[in-house]
Short mmCIF file of C-alpha atoms and ligand atoms in Angstrom, two decimals:
data_model
loop_
_atom_site.label_atom_id
_atom_site.label_comp_id
_atom_site.label_asym_id
_atom_site.label_seq_id
_atom_site.Cartn_x
_atom_site.Cartn_y
_atom_site.Cartn_z
CA MET A 22 28.53 -33.76 -25.48
CA PHE A 23 27.57 -33.57 -29.12
CA GLU A 24 29.51 -30.34 -29.58
CA THR A 25 32.60 -32.52 -29.82
CA ILE A 26 31.40 -34.03 -33.10
CA GLN A 27 33.02 -32.56 -36.16
CA LYS A 28 30.67 -31.09 -38.74
CA GLN A 29 30.03 -33.82 -41.30
CA PRO A 30 30.41 -33.07 -45.00
CA ALA A 31 27.16 -32.63 -46.93
CA ASP A 32 26.42 -35.27 -49.56
CA LYS A 33 27.28 -33.70 -52.91
CA ILE A 34 24.35 -35.17 -54.78
CA LEU A 35 21.77 -34.30 -52.13
CA ALA A 36 23.20 -30.77 -51.76
CA LEU A 37 22.58 -30.33 -55.46
CA VAL A 38 18.92 -31.31 -55.04
CA GLN A 39 18.55 -28.48 -52.53
CA ALA A 40 20.43 -25.95 -54.66
CA PHE A 41 18.16 -26.80 -57.60
CA LYS A 42 15.03 -26.32 -55.47
CA ASN A 43 16.30 -22.93 -54.32
CA ASP A 44 16.96 -21.70 -57.87
CA PRO A 45 14.05 -19.45 -58.96
CA ARG A 46 14.77 -19.66 -62.70
CA PRO A 47 11.80 -21.28 -64.46
CA ASP A 48 13.89 -22.84 -67.26
CA LYS A 49 16.44 -24.52 -64.95
CA ILE A 50 17.35 -28.12 -65.81
CA ASP A 51 17.91 -30.77 -63.12
CA LEU A 52 20.45 -33.40 -64.16
CA GLY A 53 21.52 -34.16 -60.59
CA VAL A 54 20.16 -36.94 -58.41
CA GLY A 55 19.52 -40.33 -60.03
CA VAL A 56 15.76 -40.31 -60.20
CA TYR A 57 13.92 -41.17 -63.40
CA LYS A 58 11.67 -38.48 -64.83
CA ASN A 59 9.39 -38.79 -67.83
CA ALA A 60 9.12 -36.17 -70.60
CA ASP A 61 6.92 -34.02 -68.32
CA GLY A 62 9.53 -34.04 -65.57
CA VAL A 63 7.41 -36.36 -63.40
CA THR A 64 8.69 -39.44 -61.56
CA PRO A 65 5.67 -41.68 -62.11
CA ILE A 66 4.49 -44.62 -60.03
CA MET A 67 4.77 -47.54 -62.41
CA ARG A 68 1.44 -49.02 -63.53
CA ALA A 69 2.10 -52.50 -62.12
CA ILE A 70 3.18 -51.05 -58.78
CA LYS A 71 -0.01 -49.00 -58.55
CA THR A 72 -2.11 -52.09 -59.30
CA ALA A 73 -0.19 -54.17 -56.77
CA GLU A 74 -0.68 -51.44 -54.20
CA LYS A 75 -4.46 -51.53 -54.68
CA GLN A 76 -4.47 -55.33 -54.43
CA LEU A 77 -2.31 -55.23 -51.34
CA TRP A 78 -4.58 -52.72 -49.65
CA GLU A 79 -7.50 -55.10 -50.17
CA ALA A 80 -5.69 -58.29 -49.24
CA GLU A 81 -3.31 -57.38 -46.43
CA THR A 82 -4.64 -58.39 -43.03
CA THR A 83 -1.72 -57.67 -40.73
CA LYS A 84 1.26 -55.40 -40.33
CA SER A 85 2.96 -57.71 -37.87
CA TYR A 86 6.69 -58.36 -38.32
CA THR A 87 8.03 -60.40 -41.18
CA GLY A 88 11.26 -62.33 -40.50
CA LEU A 89 14.65 -60.74 -39.95
CA ALA A 90 15.53 -61.53 -43.55
CA GLY A 91 12.24 -60.08 -44.80
CA ASP A 92 9.64 -62.09 -46.67
CA PRO A 93 11.28 -65.22 -48.18
CA ALA A 94 9.10 -64.78 -51.28
CA PHE A 95 10.82 -61.42 -51.90
CA SER A 96 14.24 -63.08 -51.70
CA ASP A 97 13.14 -65.82 -54.09
CA ALA A 98 11.71 -63.35 -56.59
CA MET A 99 14.75 -61.06 -56.51
CA ILE A 100 17.28 -63.89 -56.66
CA GLU A 101 15.49 -65.12 -59.77
CA LEU A 102 15.42 -61.60 -61.28
CA VAL A 103 19.09 -60.88 -60.66
CA LEU A 104 20.70 -64.29 -60.87
CA GLY A 105 18.34 -66.26 -63.10
CA ALA A 106 19.52 -69.86 -63.08
CA ALA A 107 23.20 -68.93 -62.81
CA VAL A 108 23.71 -70.53 -59.40
CA PRO A 109 21.74 -73.07 -57.31
CA ARG A 110 19.15 -71.29 -55.16
CA ALA A 111 20.37 -73.36 -52.20
CA ASN A 112 23.73 -71.56 -52.33
CA VAL A 113 22.28 -68.06 -51.99
CA ALA A 114 21.67 -66.37 -48.65
CA ALA A 115 19.68 -63.14 -48.79
CA VAL A 116 18.17 -60.41 -46.65
CA ALA A 117 15.86 -57.56 -47.55
CA THR A 118 17.43 -54.21 -46.72
CA PRO A 119 16.35 -50.57 -46.63
CA GLY A 120 17.17 -49.75 -50.25
CA GLY A 121 20.24 -50.69 -52.21
CA THR A 122 22.28 -48.45 -49.92
CA GLY A 123 21.23 -50.59 -46.96
CA ALA A 124 22.48 -53.62 -48.84
CA VAL A 125 25.80 -51.94 -49.63
CA ARG A 126 26.26 -51.08 -45.98
CA GLN A 127 25.42 -54.64 -44.85
CA ALA A 128 27.81 -56.07 -47.44
CA PHE A 129 30.68 -53.98 -46.07
CA ASP A 130 29.65 -55.01 -42.55
CA MET A 131 29.70 -58.68 -43.47
CA ALA A 132 33.08 -58.44 -45.16
CA LYS A 133 34.44 -56.57 -42.14
CA LEU A 134 33.25 -59.36 -39.85
CA ALA A 135 35.21 -61.79 -42.02
CA ASN A 136 38.29 -59.59 -42.16
CA PRO A 137 38.71 -56.68 -39.73
CA ASP A 138 41.62 -55.44 -41.88
CA LEU A 139 39.44 -55.41 -44.94
CA ARG A 140 40.55 -53.46 -47.99
CA VAL A 141 37.86 -52.48 -50.46
CA PHE A 142 38.88 -51.86 -54.06
CA VAL A 143 36.67 -49.17 -55.58
CA SER A 144 36.54 -47.88 -59.14
CA ASN A 145 37.83 -44.37 -59.68
CA PRO A 146 35.34 -42.81 -59.82
CA THR A 147 32.49 -44.57 -58.05
CA TRP A 148 29.18 -43.54 -56.48
CA PRO A 149 30.30 -40.95 -53.89
CA ASN A 150 28.26 -42.63 -51.16
CA HIS A 151 30.33 -45.80 -51.51
CA LEU A 152 33.32 -43.76 -50.44
CA SER A 153 31.42 -41.96 -47.73
CA ILE A 154 30.14 -45.19 -46.16
CA LEU A 155 33.60 -46.76 -46.29
CA LYS A 156 35.10 -43.70 -44.66
CA HIS A 157 32.41 -43.71 -41.98
CA MET A 158 33.20 -47.37 -41.27
CA ALA A 159 36.94 -46.59 -41.17
CA LEU A 160 37.60 -49.20 -43.84
CA GLU A 161 40.59 -49.00 -46.12
CA MET A 162 39.79 -48.02 -49.71
CA VAL A 163 41.99 -48.85 -52.64
CA PRO A 164 40.93 -47.01 -55.80
CA TYR A 165 41.39 -48.81 -59.10
CA ARG A 166 41.60 -46.85 -62.33
CA TYR A 167 38.43 -47.09 -64.38
CA PHE A 168 37.48 -44.07 -66.45
CA ASP A 169 39.58 -42.82 -69.32
CA ASP A 170 39.17 -39.04 -69.46
CA ALA A 171 40.45 -38.93 -73.02
CA THR A 172 37.91 -41.35 -74.51
CA CYS A 173 35.19 -41.19 -71.82
CA GLY A 174 35.28 -45.01 -71.95
CA VAL A 175 36.79 -47.58 -69.60
CA ASP A 176 40.57 -47.65 -69.25
CA PHE A 177 40.51 -51.41 -69.13
CA ASP A 178 44.25 -52.07 -69.12
CA ALA A 179 44.76 -49.71 -66.20
CA MET A 180 41.83 -51.28 -64.37
CA MET A 181 43.32 -54.75 -64.77
CA THR A 182 46.76 -53.57 -63.67
CA ASP A 183 45.28 -52.11 -60.48
CA LEU A 184 43.00 -55.06 -59.74
CA ALA A 185 45.97 -57.40 -60.01
CA GLN A 186 47.09 -55.88 -56.68
CA ALA A 187 44.05 -57.36 -54.88
CA ARG A 188 44.51 -60.45 -52.77
CA LYS A 189 42.52 -62.93 -50.72
CA GLY A 190 40.65 -61.11 -47.98
CA ASP A 191 40.06 -58.02 -50.13
CA LEU A 192 36.70 -56.98 -51.48
CA VAL A 193 36.50 -55.73 -55.07
CA LEU A 194 33.47 -53.52 -55.60
CA LEU A 195 32.08 -53.68 -59.14
CA HIS A 196 29.04 -52.04 -60.72
CA GLY A 197 26.95 -54.83 -62.23
CA CYS A 198 25.71 -52.56 -65.03
CA CYS A 199 25.16 -48.88 -65.82
CA HIS A 200 28.25 -47.63 -64.00
CA ASN A 201 27.49 -44.72 -61.68
CA PRO A 202 28.74 -42.01 -62.20
CA THR A 203 30.35 -42.53 -65.60
CA GLY A 204 27.92 -44.57 -67.75
CA ALA A 205 30.97 -46.39 -69.20
CA ASN A 206 30.76 -50.18 -68.91
CA LEU A 207 32.74 -53.33 -69.61
CA ASN A 208 31.80 -55.74 -72.38
CA LEU A 209 31.37 -59.43 -71.60
CA THR A 210 34.86 -60.36 -72.82
CA GLN A 211 36.28 -57.80 -70.40
CA TRP A 212 34.08 -59.11 -67.60
CA GLN A 213 35.44 -62.58 -68.24
CA ALA A 214 38.98 -61.24 -67.91
CA VAL A 215 38.03 -59.60 -64.59
CA ILE A 216 36.63 -62.93 -63.39
CA ASP A 217 39.84 -64.74 -64.36
CA LEU A 218 41.85 -62.12 -62.51
CA LEU A 219 39.68 -62.37 -59.38
CA LEU A 220 40.05 -66.14 -59.44
CA LYS A 221 43.80 -65.72 -59.70
CA THR A 222 44.04 -63.19 -56.87
CA GLY A 223 41.51 -64.88 -54.57
CA ALA A 224 39.79 -61.54 -53.84
CA THR A 225 36.04 -61.51 -53.25
CA ALA A 226 33.70 -59.73 -55.63
CA MET A 227 30.99 -57.41 -54.43
CA ILE A 228 28.53 -56.26 -57.05
CA ASP A 229 26.35 -53.21 -56.69
CA ILE A 230 23.49 -53.48 -59.17
CA ALA A 231 21.08 -50.57 -58.88
CA TYR A 232 19.98 -50.07 -62.50
CA GLN A 233 19.04 -53.49 -63.87
CA GLY A 234 16.84 -52.85 -66.91
CA PHE A 235 18.13 -49.31 -67.53
CA GLY A 236 21.05 -50.26 -69.78
CA ASP A 237 20.66 -52.95 -72.44
CA GLY A 238 17.66 -54.81 -70.98
CA LEU A 239 16.74 -56.80 -67.87
CA GLU A 240 18.58 -59.98 -68.87
CA GLU A 241 21.50 -58.25 -70.55
CA ASP A 242 22.13 -56.00 -67.55
CA ALA A 243 22.29 -59.02 -65.24
CA ALA A 244 24.70 -60.95 -67.47
CA ALA A 245 27.94 -59.85 -65.78
CA THR A 246 26.54 -60.42 -62.29
CA ARG A 247 25.45 -63.91 -63.29
CA MET A 248 28.83 -64.74 -64.83
CA ILE A 249 30.65 -63.59 -61.71
CA ALA A 250 28.34 -65.38 -59.28
CA ALA A 251 28.63 -68.59 -61.28
CA ALA A 252 32.40 -68.49 -61.60
CA LEU A 253 33.62 -67.32 -58.19
CA PRO A 254 33.38 -69.27 -54.95
CA GLU A 255 31.74 -66.37 -53.14
CA THR A 256 30.10 -63.15 -54.24
CA LEU A 257 28.17 -60.41 -52.50
CA ILE A 258 25.42 -58.71 -54.48
CA ALA A 259 23.67 -55.52 -53.37
CA ALA A 260 20.60 -54.93 -55.53
CA SER A 261 18.23 -51.98 -55.49
CA CYS A 262 14.56 -51.84 -56.48
CA SER A 263 14.46 -48.04 -56.22
CA LYS A 264 14.99 -47.29 -59.88
CA ASN A 265 13.73 -50.24 -61.89
CA PHE A 266 10.51 -50.44 -59.86
CA GLY A 267 10.38 -46.66 -59.30
CA ILE A 268 9.79 -47.10 -55.56
CA TYR A 269 12.59 -44.86 -54.32
CA ARG A 270 11.02 -43.78 -51.04
CA GLU A 271 9.87 -47.28 -50.07
CA ARG A 272 13.51 -48.21 -49.45
CA THR A 273 13.59 -51.62 -51.08
CA GLY A 274 16.79 -53.52 -51.65
CA ILE A 275 18.37 -56.89 -51.06
CA LEU A 276 21.77 -58.24 -50.16
CA MET A 277 22.66 -61.65 -51.54
CA ALA A 278 25.64 -63.72 -50.47
CA VAL A 279 26.37 -66.42 -53.02
CA ALA A 280 28.40 -69.33 -51.64
CA ALA A 281 29.96 -72.40 -53.18
CA ASP A 282 27.65 -74.80 -51.34
CA SER A 283 24.60 -74.93 -49.09
CA GLY A 284 26.68 -75.40 -45.92
CA ALA A 285 28.34 -72.03 -46.44
CA GLN A 286 24.95 -70.60 -47.40
CA ALA A 287 23.51 -71.50 -44.00
CA LEU A 288 26.35 -69.72 -42.21
CA ASN A 289 25.95 -66.69 -44.47
CA GLN A 290 22.20 -66.56 -43.89
CA GLY A 291 22.78 -66.51 -40.14
CA THR A 292 25.32 -63.71 -40.53
CA LEU A 293 23.00 -61.63 -42.69
CA ASN A 294 20.07 -62.08 -40.29
CA TYR A 295 22.33 -61.08 -37.42
CA LEU A 296 23.46 -57.93 -39.24
CA ASN A 297 19.89 -56.89 -39.98
CA ARG A 298 19.01 -57.36 -36.30
CA GLN A 299 21.95 -55.25 -35.13
CA ASN A 300 21.44 -52.44 -37.58
CA PHE A 301 17.67 -51.99 -37.91
CA SER A 302 16.05 -55.27 -36.90
CA PHE A 303 13.32 -56.06 -39.43
CA PRO A 304 13.67 -54.64 -42.92
CA PRO A 305 10.91 -52.50 -44.47
CA ASP A 306 8.24 -54.63 -46.10
CA HIS A 307 5.86 -52.51 -48.16
CA GLY A 308 8.06 -52.01 -51.22
CA ALA A 309 9.41 -55.55 -51.02
CA ARG A 310 5.87 -56.92 -50.99
CA LEU A 311 4.92 -54.85 -54.06
CA VAL A 312 8.00 -56.08 -55.90
CA THR A 313 7.17 -59.67 -55.00
CA MET A 314 3.60 -59.27 -56.23
CA VAL A 315 4.77 -57.74 -59.50
CA LEU A 316 7.42 -60.36 -60.14
CA THR A 317 5.23 -63.36 -59.30
CA ASP A 318 2.06 -62.34 -61.17
CA PRO A 319 2.63 -62.98 -64.90
CA GLN A 320 0.36 -60.14 -66.00
CA LEU A 321 1.81 -57.56 -63.61
CA ARG A 322 5.31 -58.70 -64.45
CA ALA A 323 4.74 -58.35 -68.18
CA ASP A 324 3.29 -54.87 -67.71
CA TRP A 325 6.18 -53.83 -65.45
CA ALA A 326 8.78 -55.16 -67.89
CA ALA A 327 7.06 -53.33 -70.76
CA GLU A 328 7.00 -50.03 -68.87
CA LEU A 329 10.62 -50.46 -67.81
CA GLU A 330 11.53 -51.05 -71.43
CA GLU A 331 9.77 -47.81 -72.38
CA VAL A 332 11.86 -46.02 -69.76
CA ARG A 333 15.07 -47.61 -71.04
CA LEU A 334 14.32 -46.77 -74.65
CA SER A 335 13.41 -43.19 -73.82
CA MET A 336 16.79 -42.72 -72.14
CA LEU A 337 18.56 -44.31 -75.09
CA GLY A 338 16.70 -41.97 -77.45
CA LEU A 339 17.79 -38.95 -75.40
CA ARG A 340 21.39 -40.20 -75.46
CA GLU A 341 21.35 -40.43 -79.25
CA GLN A 342 19.65 -37.06 -79.66
CA MET A 343 22.20 -35.47 -77.33
CA ALA A 344 25.16 -37.02 -79.16
CA GLN A 345 23.77 -35.87 -82.53
CA GLU A 346 23.01 -32.37 -81.31
CA LEU A 347 26.52 -31.95 -79.90
CA GLN A 348 27.98 -33.39 -83.07
CA ARG A 349 26.07 -30.80 -85.11
CA LEU A 350 27.04 -27.88 -82.86
CA SER A 351 30.67 -28.82 -82.26
CA GLY A 352 31.35 -30.24 -85.71
CA SER A 353 33.16 -33.15 -84.07
CA ASP A 354 32.45 -36.64 -82.77
CA ARG A 355 33.99 -35.97 -79.40
CA PHE A 356 30.66 -36.42 -77.61
CA GLY A 357 29.83 -39.63 -79.46
CA PHE A 358 30.41 -41.58 -76.26
CA LEU A 359 27.07 -40.31 -74.94
CA ALA A 360 25.30 -42.72 -77.25
CA GLN A 361 27.62 -45.57 -76.22
CA HIS A 362 27.22 -45.10 -72.47
CA ARG A 363 24.43 -46.97 -70.75
CA GLY A 364 22.15 -46.35 -67.79
CA MET A 365 20.92 -43.23 -66.18
CA PHE A 366 24.21 -41.36 -66.07
CA SER A 367 27.00 -40.15 -68.28
CA ARG A 368 30.10 -38.36 -67.27
CA LEU A 369 30.46 -35.57 -69.76
CA GLY A 370 34.18 -35.25 -69.10
CA VAL A 371 34.26 -31.46 -68.71
CA SER A 372 35.96 -29.45 -65.97
CA PRO A 373 34.34 -28.53 -62.63
CA GLU A 374 34.62 -24.89 -63.75
CA LEU A 375 32.53 -25.60 -66.80
CA VAL A 376 29.99 -27.47 -64.65
CA GLU A 377 29.81 -24.37 -62.47
CA THR A 378 29.34 -22.09 -65.51
CA LEU A 379 26.51 -24.31 -66.69
CA ARG A 380 24.84 -23.93 -63.32
CA ALA A 381 25.46 -20.21 -62.82
CA ASP A 382 24.82 -18.97 -66.37
CA PHE A 383 22.43 -21.56 -67.81
CA GLY A 384 20.60 -23.06 -64.80
CA VAL A 385 21.87 -26.56 -65.63
CA TYR A 386 22.51 -28.69 -62.56
CA MET A 387 24.85 -31.64 -62.85
CA VAL A 388 27.19 -33.21 -60.29
CA GLY A 389 30.59 -31.45 -60.02
CA ASP A 390 32.43 -34.29 -61.75
CA SER A 391 30.17 -33.59 -64.79
CA ARG A 392 27.88 -36.57 -64.17
CA MET A 393 24.52 -35.89 -65.72
CA ASN A 394 21.26 -37.72 -65.25
CA ILE A 395 20.06 -38.42 -68.78
CA ALA A 396 16.51 -38.92 -67.51
CA GLY A 397 16.46 -35.28 -66.37
CA LEU A 398 16.28 -34.31 -70.06
CA ASN A 399 13.50 -34.38 -72.61
CA LYS A 400 13.37 -33.81 -76.38
CA THR A 401 12.98 -30.06 -75.86
CA THR A 402 15.74 -29.58 -73.31
CA VAL A 403 18.36 -31.66 -75.17
CA PRO A 404 19.08 -28.90 -77.74
CA VAL A 405 19.05 -26.29 -74.96
CA LEU A 406 21.62 -28.26 -72.98
CA ALA A 407 23.76 -28.99 -76.03
CA GLU A 408 23.88 -25.29 -76.87
CA ALA A 409 24.70 -24.39 -73.27
CA ILE A 410 27.57 -26.89 -73.21
CA ILE A 411 29.09 -25.48 -76.38
CA LYS A 412 28.54 -21.85 -75.34
CA ALA A 413 30.13 -22.56 -71.96
CA GLY A 414 33.22 -23.78 -73.79
CA GLY A 415 32.68 -27.56 -73.75
C1 LMR B 18 22.40 -41.17 -57.35
O1 LMR B 18 23.54 -41.61 -57.52
O2 LMR B 18 22.06 -40.03 -57.69
C2 LMR B 18 21.35 -42.05 -56.75
O3 LMR B 18 21.88 -43.31 -56.48
C3 LMR B 18 20.67 -41.45 -55.60
C4 LMR B 18 21.53 -41.32 -54.39
O4 LMR B 18 21.08 -41.78 -53.34
O5 LMR B 18 22.62 -40.77 -54.47
#
């Protein structure tokens, strides 16, 4: 019977990973999938995670099931990391999920239970898998304008005009920090205006926060999420531990549903547990346990935060080097936005043809919309890439 299934489209980002692997050129540069790499091109296991893993190996006595929501200590630690003291803990329902993507999927599922005719407002552009999941779930997507091709910043007026069309029963998907794929972000004044607009329209906010600590710092990157959760009566938050704890393959994420009071929280917790049970039953535990150990042990936490800060600063350094190099080669400031963008990605704002030339002629792999993973660079490859961009006509 399976011959009746239409061939599914390949994921653009994952297809790029394969194409890069297949390329025999030794000097090829991988700026595709969002995985952090150090200056040697290695994705390291963070020191605190390695230590926690050793401790866990010694201390763990059972692999029996946790609860449907995962270990409550993981929820507590992550709610504190993401939300700080912005909302009462008693108002937050949470479940561990397989990665941030699992949380995104559960969030859409929950919203669909609430409103079968759900419309989801998504930034144009957004992470391609947001769109793919929504399509798979046959949910209606409403793109809102976000990126200004001319400035490579946020087209805030257009964004606000489009979001004004949202209404109660709609979900508005926002990137908490480090917008993927563009790297262009709102400032706090703009976030406040978005909050005021959401309050006016009655739409529900859903925040995807996958890069906390990669932009301006752990606290700074959570600021918008905290403002939104504190101001709106209900907010969904999908958070990933893949990047900031470097535990990509452990599939560690969490979905939080912030409610206005503890009565609504109890209902939400039941809904989230139910959704976990239907979709995969118990969530993975290993990564969640490591995260909990790191966040609750002051020494491990300090070491983790210090290493994360090193990662953040190295990406910022590469951004500045890249902007300067392009300024020198092009004689113009038109790539200055690279130093303003935050997070792992920047959209370079060049044509798909130029992206293809970079791949074919220079062995540079970036996503077709010209999203590049800054962490795929190092001090030596920045000038090589800058020269390739200019030579290719950028
Ligand atoms: C990315 O955008 O490259 C990452 O979030 C990895 C992925 O799963 O696509």
